[in-house]
Short mmCIF file of C-alpha atoms and ligand atoms in Angstrom, two decimals:
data_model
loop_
_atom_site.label_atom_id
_atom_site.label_comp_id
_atom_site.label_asym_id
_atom_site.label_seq_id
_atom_site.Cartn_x
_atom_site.Cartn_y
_atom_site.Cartn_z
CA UNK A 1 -3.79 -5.21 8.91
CA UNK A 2 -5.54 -3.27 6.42
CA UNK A 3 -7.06 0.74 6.37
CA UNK A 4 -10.40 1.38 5.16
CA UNK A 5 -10.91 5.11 4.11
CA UNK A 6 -14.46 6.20 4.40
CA UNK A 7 -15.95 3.40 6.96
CA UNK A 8 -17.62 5.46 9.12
CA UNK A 9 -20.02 5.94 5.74
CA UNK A 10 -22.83 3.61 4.06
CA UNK A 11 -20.88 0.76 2.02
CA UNK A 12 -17.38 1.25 4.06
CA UNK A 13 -19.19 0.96 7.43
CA UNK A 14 -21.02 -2.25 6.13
CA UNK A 15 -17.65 -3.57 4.85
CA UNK A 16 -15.94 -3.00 8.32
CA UNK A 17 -18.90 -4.87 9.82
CA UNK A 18 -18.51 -7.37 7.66
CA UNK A 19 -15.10 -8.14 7.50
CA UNK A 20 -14.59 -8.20 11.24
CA UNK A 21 -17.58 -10.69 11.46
CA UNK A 22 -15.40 -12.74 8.68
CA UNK A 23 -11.87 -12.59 9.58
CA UNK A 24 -9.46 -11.35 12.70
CA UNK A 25 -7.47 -9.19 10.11
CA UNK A 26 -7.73 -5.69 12.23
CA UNK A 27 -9.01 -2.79 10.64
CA UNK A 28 -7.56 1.14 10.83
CA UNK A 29 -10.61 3.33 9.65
CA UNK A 30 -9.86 6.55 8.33
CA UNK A 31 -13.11 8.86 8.51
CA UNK A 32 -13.30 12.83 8.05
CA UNK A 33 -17.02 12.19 9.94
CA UNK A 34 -18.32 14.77 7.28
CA UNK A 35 -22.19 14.94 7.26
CA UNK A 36 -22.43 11.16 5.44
CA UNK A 37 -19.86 9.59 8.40
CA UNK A 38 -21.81 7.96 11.67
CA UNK A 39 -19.99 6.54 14.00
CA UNK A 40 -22.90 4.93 15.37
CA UNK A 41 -22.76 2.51 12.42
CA UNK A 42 -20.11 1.18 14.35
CA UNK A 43 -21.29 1.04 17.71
CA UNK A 44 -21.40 -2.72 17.72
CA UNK A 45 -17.29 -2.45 17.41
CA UNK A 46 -16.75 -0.20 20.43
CA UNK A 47 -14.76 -2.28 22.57
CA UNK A 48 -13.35 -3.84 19.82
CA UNK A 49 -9.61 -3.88 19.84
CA UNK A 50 -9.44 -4.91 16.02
CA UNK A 51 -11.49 -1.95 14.60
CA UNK A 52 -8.86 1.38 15.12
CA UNK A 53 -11.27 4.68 14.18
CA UNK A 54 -8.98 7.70 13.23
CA UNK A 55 -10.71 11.02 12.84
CA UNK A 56 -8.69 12.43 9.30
CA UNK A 57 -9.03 12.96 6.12
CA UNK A 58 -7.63 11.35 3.10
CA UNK A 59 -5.82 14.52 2.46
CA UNK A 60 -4.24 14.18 5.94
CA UNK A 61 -0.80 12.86 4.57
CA UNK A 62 1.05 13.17 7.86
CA UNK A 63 -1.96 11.14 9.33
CA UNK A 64 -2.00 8.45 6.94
CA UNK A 65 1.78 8.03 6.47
CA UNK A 66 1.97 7.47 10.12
CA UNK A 67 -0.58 5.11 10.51
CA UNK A 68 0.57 2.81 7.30
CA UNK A 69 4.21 2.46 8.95
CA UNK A 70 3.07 2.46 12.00
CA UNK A 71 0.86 -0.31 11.21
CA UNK A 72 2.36 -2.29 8.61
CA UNK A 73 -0.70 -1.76 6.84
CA UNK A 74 -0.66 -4.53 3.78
CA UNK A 75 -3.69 -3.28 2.01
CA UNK A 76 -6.09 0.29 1.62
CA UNK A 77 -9.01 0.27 0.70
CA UNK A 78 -10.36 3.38 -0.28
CA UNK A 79 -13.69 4.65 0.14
CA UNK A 80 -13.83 7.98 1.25
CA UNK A 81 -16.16 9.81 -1.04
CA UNK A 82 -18.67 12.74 -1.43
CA UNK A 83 -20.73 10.76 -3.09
CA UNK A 84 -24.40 12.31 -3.51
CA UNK A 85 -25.19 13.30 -7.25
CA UNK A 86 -27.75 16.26 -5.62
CA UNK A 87 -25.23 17.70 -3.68
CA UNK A 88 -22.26 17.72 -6.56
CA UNK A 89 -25.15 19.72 -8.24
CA UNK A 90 -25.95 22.25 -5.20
CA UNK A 91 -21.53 22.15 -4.34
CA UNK A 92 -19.62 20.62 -6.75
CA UNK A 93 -16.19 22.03 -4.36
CA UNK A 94 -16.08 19.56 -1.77
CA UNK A 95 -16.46 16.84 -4.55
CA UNK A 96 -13.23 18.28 -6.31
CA UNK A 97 -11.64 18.46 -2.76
CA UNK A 98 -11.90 14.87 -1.75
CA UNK A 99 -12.71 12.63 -4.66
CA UNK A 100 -9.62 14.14 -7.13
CA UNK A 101 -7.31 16.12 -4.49
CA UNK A 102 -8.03 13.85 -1.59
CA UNK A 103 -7.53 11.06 -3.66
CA UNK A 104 -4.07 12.21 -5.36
CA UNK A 105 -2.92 12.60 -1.47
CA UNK A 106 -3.51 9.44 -0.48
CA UNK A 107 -2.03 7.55 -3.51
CA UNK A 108 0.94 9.51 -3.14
CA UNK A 109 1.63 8.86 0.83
CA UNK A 110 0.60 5.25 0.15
CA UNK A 111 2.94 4.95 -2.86
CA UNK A 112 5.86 6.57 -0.57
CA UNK A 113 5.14 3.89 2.07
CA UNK A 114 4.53 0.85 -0.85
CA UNK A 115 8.02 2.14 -2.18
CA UNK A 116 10.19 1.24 0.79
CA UNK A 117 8.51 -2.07 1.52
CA UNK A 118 10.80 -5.31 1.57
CA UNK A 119 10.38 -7.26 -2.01
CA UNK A 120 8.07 -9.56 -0.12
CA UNK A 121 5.31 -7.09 1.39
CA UNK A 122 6.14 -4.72 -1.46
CA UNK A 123 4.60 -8.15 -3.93
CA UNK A 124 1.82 -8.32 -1.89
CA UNK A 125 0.47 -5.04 -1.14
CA UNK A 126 -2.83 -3.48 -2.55
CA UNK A 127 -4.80 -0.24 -3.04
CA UNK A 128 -8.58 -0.71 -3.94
CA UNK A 129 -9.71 1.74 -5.27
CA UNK A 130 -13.96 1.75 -4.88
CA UNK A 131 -15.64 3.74 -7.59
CA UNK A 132 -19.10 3.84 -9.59
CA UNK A 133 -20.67 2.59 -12.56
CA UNK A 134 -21.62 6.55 -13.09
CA UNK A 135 -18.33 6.91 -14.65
CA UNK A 136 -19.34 5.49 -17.98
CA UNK A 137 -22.03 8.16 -18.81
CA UNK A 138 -26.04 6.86 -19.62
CA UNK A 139 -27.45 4.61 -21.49
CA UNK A 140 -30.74 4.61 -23.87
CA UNK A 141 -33.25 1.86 -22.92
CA UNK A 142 -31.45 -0.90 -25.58
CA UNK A 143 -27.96 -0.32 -25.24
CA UNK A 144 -25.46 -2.91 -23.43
CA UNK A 145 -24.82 -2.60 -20.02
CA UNK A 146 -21.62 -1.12 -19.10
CA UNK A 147 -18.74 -2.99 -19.48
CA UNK A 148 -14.88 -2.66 -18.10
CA UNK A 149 -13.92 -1.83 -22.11
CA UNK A 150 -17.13 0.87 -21.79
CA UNK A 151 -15.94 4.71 -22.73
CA UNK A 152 -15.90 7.30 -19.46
CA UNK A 153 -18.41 10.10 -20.28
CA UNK A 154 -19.31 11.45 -16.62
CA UNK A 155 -21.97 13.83 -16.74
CA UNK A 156 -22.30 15.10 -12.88
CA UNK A 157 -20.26 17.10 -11.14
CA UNK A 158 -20.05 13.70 -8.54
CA UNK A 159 -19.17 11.07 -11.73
CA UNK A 160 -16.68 12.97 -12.91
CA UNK A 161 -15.06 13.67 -9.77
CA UNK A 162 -15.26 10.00 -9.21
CA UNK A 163 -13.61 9.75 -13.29
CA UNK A 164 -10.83 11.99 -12.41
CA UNK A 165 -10.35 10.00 -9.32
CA UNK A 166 -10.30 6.54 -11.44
CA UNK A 167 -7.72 8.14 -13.59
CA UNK A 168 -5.20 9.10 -11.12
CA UNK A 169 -5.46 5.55 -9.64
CA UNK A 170 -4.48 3.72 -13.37
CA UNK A 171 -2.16 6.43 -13.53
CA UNK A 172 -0.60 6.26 -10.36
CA UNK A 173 -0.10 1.81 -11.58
CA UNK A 174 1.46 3.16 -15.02
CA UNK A 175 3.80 5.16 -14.00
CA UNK A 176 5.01 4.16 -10.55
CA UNK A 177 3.98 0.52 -10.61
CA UNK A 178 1.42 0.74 -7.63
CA UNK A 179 -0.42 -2.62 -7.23
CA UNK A 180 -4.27 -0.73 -7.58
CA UNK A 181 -7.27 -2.31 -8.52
CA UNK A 182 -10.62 -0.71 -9.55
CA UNK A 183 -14.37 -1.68 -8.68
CA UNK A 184 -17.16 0.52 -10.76
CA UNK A 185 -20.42 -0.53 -8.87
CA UNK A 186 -23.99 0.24 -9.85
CA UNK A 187 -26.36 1.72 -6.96
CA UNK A 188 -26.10 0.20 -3.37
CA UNK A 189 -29.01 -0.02 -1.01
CA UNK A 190 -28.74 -2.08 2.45
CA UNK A 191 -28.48 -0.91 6.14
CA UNK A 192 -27.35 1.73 7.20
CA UNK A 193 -27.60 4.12 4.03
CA UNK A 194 -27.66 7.84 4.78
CA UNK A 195 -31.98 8.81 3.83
CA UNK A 196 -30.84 11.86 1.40
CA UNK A 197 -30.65 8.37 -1.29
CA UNK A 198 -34.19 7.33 -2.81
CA UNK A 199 -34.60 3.69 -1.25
CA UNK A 200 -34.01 5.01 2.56
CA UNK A 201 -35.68 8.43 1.73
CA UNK A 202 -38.47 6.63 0.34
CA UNK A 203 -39.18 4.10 3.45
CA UNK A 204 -38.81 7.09 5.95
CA UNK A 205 -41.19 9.36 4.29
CA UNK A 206 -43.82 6.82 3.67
CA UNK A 207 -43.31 6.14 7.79
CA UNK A 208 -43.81 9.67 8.35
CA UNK A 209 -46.56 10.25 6.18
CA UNK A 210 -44.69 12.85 3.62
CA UNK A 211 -44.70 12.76 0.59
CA UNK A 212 -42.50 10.41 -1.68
CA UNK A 213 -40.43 12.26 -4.03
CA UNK A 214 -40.19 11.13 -7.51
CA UNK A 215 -37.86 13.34 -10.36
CA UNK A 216 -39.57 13.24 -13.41
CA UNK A 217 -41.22 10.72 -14.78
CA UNK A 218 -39.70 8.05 -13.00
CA UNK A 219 -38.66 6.02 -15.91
CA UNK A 220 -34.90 6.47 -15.07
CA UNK A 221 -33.19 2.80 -14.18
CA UNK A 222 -31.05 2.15 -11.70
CA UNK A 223 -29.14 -1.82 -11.47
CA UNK A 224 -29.57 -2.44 -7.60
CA UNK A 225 -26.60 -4.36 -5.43
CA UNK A 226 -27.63 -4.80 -1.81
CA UNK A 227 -24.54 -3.62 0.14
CA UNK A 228 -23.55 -6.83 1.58
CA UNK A 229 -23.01 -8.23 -1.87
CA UNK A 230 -20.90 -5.08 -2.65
CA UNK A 231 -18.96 -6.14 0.23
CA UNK A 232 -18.39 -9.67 -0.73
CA UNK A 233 -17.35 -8.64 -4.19
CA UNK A 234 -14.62 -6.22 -3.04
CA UNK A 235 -13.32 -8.98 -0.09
CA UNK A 236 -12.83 -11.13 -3.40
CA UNK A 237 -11.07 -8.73 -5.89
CA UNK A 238 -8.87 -7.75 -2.91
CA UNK A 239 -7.92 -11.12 -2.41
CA UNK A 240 -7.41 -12.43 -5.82
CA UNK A 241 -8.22 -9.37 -8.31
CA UNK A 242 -5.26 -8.94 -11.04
CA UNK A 243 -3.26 -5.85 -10.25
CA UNK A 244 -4.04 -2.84 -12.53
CA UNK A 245 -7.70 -4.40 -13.82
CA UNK A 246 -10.92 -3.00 -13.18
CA UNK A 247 -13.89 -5.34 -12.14
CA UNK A 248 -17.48 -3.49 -12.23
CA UNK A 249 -19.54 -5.29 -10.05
CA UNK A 250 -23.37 -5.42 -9.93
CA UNK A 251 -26.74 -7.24 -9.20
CA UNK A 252 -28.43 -7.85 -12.15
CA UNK A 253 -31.11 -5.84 -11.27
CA UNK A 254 -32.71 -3.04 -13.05
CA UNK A 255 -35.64 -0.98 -12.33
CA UNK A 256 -37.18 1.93 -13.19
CA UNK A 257 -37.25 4.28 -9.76
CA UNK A 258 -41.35 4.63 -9.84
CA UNK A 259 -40.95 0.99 -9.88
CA UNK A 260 -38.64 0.81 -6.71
CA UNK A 261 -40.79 3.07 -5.04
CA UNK A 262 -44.22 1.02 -5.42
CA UNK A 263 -42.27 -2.19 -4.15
CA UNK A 264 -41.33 -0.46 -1.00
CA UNK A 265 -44.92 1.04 -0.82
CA UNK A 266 -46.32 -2.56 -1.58
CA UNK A 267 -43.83 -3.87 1.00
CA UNK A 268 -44.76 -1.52 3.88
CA UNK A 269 -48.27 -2.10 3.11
CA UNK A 270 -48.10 -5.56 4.09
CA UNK A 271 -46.00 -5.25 7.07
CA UNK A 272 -46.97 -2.49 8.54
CA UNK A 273 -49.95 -0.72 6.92
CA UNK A 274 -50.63 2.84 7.02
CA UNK A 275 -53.30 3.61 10.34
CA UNK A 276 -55.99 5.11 8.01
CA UNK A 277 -55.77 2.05 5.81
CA UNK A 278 -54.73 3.74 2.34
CA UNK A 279 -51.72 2.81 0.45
CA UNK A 280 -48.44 4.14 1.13
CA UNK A 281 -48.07 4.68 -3.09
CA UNK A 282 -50.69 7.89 -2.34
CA UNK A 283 -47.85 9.69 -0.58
CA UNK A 284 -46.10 9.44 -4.37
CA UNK A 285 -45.39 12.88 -5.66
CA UNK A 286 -43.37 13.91 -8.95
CA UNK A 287 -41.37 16.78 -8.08
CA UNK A 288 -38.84 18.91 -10.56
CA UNK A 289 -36.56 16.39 -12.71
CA UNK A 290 -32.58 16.69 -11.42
CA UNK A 291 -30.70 18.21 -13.81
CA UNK A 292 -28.73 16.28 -16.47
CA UNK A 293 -30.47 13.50 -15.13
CA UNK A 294 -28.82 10.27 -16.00
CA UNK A 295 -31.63 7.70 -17.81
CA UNK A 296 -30.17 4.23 -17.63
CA UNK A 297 -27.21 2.44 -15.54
CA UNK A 298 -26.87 -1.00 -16.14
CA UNK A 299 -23.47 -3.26 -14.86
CA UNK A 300 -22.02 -6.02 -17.27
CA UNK A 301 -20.49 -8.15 -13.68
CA UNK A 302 -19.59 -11.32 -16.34
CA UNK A 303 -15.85 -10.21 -15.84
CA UNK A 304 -15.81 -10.58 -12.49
CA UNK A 305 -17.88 -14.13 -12.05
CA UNK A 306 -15.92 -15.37 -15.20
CA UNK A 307 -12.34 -14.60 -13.56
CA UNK A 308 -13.41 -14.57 -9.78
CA UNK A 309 -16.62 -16.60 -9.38
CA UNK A 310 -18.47 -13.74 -7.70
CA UNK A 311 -22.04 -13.34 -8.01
CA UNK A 312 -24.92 -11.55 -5.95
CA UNK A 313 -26.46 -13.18 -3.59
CA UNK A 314 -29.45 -11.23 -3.05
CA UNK A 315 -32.07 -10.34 -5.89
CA UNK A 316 -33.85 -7.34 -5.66
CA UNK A 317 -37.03 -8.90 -4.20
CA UNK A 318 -35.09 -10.14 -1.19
CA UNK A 319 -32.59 -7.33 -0.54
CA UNK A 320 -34.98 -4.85 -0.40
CA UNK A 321 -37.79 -6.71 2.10
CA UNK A 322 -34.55 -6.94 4.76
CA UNK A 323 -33.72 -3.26 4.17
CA UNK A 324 -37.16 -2.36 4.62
CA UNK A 325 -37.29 -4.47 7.41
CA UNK A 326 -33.99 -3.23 8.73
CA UNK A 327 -35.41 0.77 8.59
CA UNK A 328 -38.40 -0.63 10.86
CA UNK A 329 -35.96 -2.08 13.43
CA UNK A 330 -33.48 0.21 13.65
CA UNK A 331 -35.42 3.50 14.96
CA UNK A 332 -32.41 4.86 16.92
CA UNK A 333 -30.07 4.81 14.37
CA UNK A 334 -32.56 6.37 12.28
CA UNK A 335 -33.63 9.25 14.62
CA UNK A 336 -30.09 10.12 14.79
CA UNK A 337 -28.66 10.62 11.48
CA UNK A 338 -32.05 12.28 10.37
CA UNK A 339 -31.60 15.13 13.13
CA UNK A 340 -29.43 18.31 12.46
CA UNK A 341 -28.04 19.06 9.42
CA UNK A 342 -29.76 16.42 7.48
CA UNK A 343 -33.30 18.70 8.11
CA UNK A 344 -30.96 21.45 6.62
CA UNK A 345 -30.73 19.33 3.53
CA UNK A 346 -34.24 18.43 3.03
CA UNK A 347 -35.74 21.41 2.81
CA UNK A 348 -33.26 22.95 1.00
CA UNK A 349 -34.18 19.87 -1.89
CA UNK A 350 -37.54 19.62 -1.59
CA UNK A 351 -38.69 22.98 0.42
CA UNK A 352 -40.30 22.80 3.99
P1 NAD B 1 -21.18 7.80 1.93
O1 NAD B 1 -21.41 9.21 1.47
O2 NAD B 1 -22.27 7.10 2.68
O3 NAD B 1 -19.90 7.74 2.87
C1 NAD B 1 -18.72 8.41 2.58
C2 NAD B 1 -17.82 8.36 3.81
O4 NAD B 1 -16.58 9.00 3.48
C3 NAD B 1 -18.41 9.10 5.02
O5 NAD B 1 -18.20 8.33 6.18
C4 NAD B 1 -17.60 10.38 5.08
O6 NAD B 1 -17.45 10.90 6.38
C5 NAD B 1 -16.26 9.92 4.52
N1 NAD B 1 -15.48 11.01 3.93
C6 NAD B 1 -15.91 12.00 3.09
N2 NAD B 1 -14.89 12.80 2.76
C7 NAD B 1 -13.78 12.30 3.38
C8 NAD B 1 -12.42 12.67 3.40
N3 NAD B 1 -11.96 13.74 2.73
N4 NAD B 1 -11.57 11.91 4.11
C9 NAD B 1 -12.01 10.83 4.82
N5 NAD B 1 -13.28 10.45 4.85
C10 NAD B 1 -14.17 11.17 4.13
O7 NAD B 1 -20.76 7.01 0.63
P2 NAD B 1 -21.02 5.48 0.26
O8 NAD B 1 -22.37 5.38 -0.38
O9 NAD B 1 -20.69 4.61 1.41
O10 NAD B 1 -19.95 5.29 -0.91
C11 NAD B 1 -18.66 4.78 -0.64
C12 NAD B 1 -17.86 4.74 -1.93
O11 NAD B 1 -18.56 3.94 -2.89
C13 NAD B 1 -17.71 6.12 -2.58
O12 NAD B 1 -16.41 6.19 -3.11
C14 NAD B 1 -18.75 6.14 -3.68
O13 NAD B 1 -18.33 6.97 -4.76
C15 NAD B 1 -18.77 4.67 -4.09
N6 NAD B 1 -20.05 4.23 -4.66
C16 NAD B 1 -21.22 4.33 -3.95
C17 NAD B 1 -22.40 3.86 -4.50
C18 NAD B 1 -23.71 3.89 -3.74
O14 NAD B 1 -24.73 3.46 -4.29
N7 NAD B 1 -23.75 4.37 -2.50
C19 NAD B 1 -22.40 3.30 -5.79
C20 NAD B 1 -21.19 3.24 -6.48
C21 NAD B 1 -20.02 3.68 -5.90
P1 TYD B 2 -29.84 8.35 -5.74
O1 TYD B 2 -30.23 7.41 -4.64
O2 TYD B 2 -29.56 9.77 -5.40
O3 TYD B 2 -28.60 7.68 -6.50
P2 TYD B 2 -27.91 8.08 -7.92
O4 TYD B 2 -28.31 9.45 -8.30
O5 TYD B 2 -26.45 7.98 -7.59
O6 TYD B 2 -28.37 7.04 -8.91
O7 TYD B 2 -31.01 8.34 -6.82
C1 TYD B 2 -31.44 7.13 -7.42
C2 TYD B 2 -32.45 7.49 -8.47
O8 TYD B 2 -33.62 7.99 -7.84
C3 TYD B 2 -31.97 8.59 -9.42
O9 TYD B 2 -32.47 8.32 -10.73
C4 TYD B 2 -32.63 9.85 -8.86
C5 TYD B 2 -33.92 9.32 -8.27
N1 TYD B 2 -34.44 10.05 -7.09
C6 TYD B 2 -35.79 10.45 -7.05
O10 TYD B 2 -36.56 10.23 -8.01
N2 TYD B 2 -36.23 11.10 -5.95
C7 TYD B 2 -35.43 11.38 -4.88
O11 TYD B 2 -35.90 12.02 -3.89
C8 TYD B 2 -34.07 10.95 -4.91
C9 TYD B 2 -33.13 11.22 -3.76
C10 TYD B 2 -33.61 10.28 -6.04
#
């Protein structure tokens, strides 16, 4: 079987969906349920006897060693994260605590349990490491997207947590021989994303009739992968990725945020337009820029349709009409995750 870390979050809990609707391989997911975790996500897997939750960190490495021998895990996959850029601004700690510490811990009880594998299981094991395209810095409007050959130059609290974290993983190959691989992604959107991110914050405000927060001017680009690409990318390079590369993986889609948000605005329109008949874009309203705000992100994914065959599926057009559509169907899972502490964080960010 293999562990997830992380699954109870956005892209791990669509990639234990996903590869349980794919493939009887069971899955033992490792979750610390911080704020981002919901095991609701999961509900569909309840009484599923392939899908094991354990409450623990990544840090846990009593927890974790247990579970791979107990187990005979042949693969992790690791995406436990704090992974909001806003929040490594506000408390850059926890960041430090999971992404670098949390991460060193786990390599080190997986490469203890790796070590005293048979030849045969010891050849075919894995660690996937799941990291971001934030890593390589920002780029003006004409460089080249980011490429695997691309210079780190993190410049948030979260992307260089997630650097350090990339480090310790090509070290941790180096000098002990651990069979890693690396994914650098650009920005995911889907079901089941946590609204403190722009696409879901943006669809629930415009529902509620708040306002639509844009930092800036709006001009900054993002390079959008719907999730369940993400997830078929990562099913691939686990499966047939070269030990010790990195594959960044993306969707060949870049847009400016103010553009993002008028397609969801123009979207919701259509489907379900606002009771006083004006358009949802009036509820846009530029708010204080973030600072060391990032310009450009762009993902150079040639590697890993050259050596791999993987491409998106999804363009941007179609990706984000399902999420939308997903936000409208899914109002329980909604008016859970945005109760509690999530209020906490909002008007903390953007005031009451
Ligand atoms: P998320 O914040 O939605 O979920 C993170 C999950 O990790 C949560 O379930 C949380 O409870 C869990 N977690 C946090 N600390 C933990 C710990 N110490 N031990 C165990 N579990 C812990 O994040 P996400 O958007 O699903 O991102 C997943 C991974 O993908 C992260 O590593 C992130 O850096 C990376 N990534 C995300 C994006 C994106 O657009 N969301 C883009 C590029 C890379
Ligand atoms: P976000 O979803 O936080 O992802 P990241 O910072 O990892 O790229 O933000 C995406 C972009 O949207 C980023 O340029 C910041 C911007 N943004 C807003 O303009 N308003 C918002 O309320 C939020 C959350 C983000």
């Amino acid at each position: 079987m293999i562990l997830v870390t992380g699954g109870a979050g956005f892209i791990g809990g669509n990639f234990v969906l996903d590869w349980l609707a794919q493939s009887d391989e069971p899955v033992i997911n490792v979750d610390k349920l911080t704020y981002a975790g919901n095991l609701d996500t999961l509900a569909s897997l309840k009484d599923d006897p392939r899908h094991l939750f354990v409450h623990a960190g990544i840090g846990d490495r009593e927890v974790i060693g247990k579970l791979l021998a107990e187990h005979d895990v042949r693969a992790v996959v690791n995406f436990a994260a704090e992974s909001h850029v806003d929040r490594s601004i506000t408390g850059p700690g926890e960041f430090i605590q999971t992404n670098v510490v949390g991460t060193f811990n786990l390599l080190d009880v997986v490469r203890h349990y790796w070590g005293d594998l048979p030849a045969d299981k010891k050849a075919a094991f894995r660690f996937l490491h799941v990291s971001t395209d934030e890593v390589y810095g920002t780029l003006s409007a004409t460089d080249a997207p980011f490429a695997e050959t691309n210079r780190y130059e993190p410049n948030s609290p979260y992307s260089a947590s997630k650097a350090a974290s990339d480090h310790l993983v090509r070290a941790w190959h180096h000098t002990y021989g651990l069979p890693v691989l690396t994914t650098n992604c650009s920005n995911n959107y889907g079901p089941y994303h946590f609204p403190e991110k722009l696409i879901p914050l943006v669809i629930l405000n415009a529902l509620a009739g708040k306002p639509l927060p844009i930092y800036g001017d709006g001009q900054q680009i993002r390079d959008w992968l719907y999730v369940k690409d993400h997830c078929s990318a990562i099913r691939r390079v686990l499966a047939d990725g070269k030990v010790g590369e990195t594959y960044n993986v993306g969707g060949w889609n870049e847009k400016a945020n103010l553009d993002v948000v008028n397609t969801i605005c123009g979207i919701l329109d259509d489907i379900k337009p606002r009771a006083d008949g004006a358009a949802y874009a009036s509820q846009i309203t530029y708010v204080q820029d973030r600072p060391g705000h990032d310009r450009r992100y762009a993902i150079d994914a040639r590697k890993l349709e050259r050596e791999l065959g993987w491409k998106p599926a999804e363009t941007f057009e179609t990706g984000i009409r399902k999420t939308v559509q997903w936000y409208l169907d899914n109002e329980q899972w909604v008016g859970n995750v945005t109760s509690g502490s999530y209020r906490e964080w909002i008007n903390q960010q953007y005031g009451a």
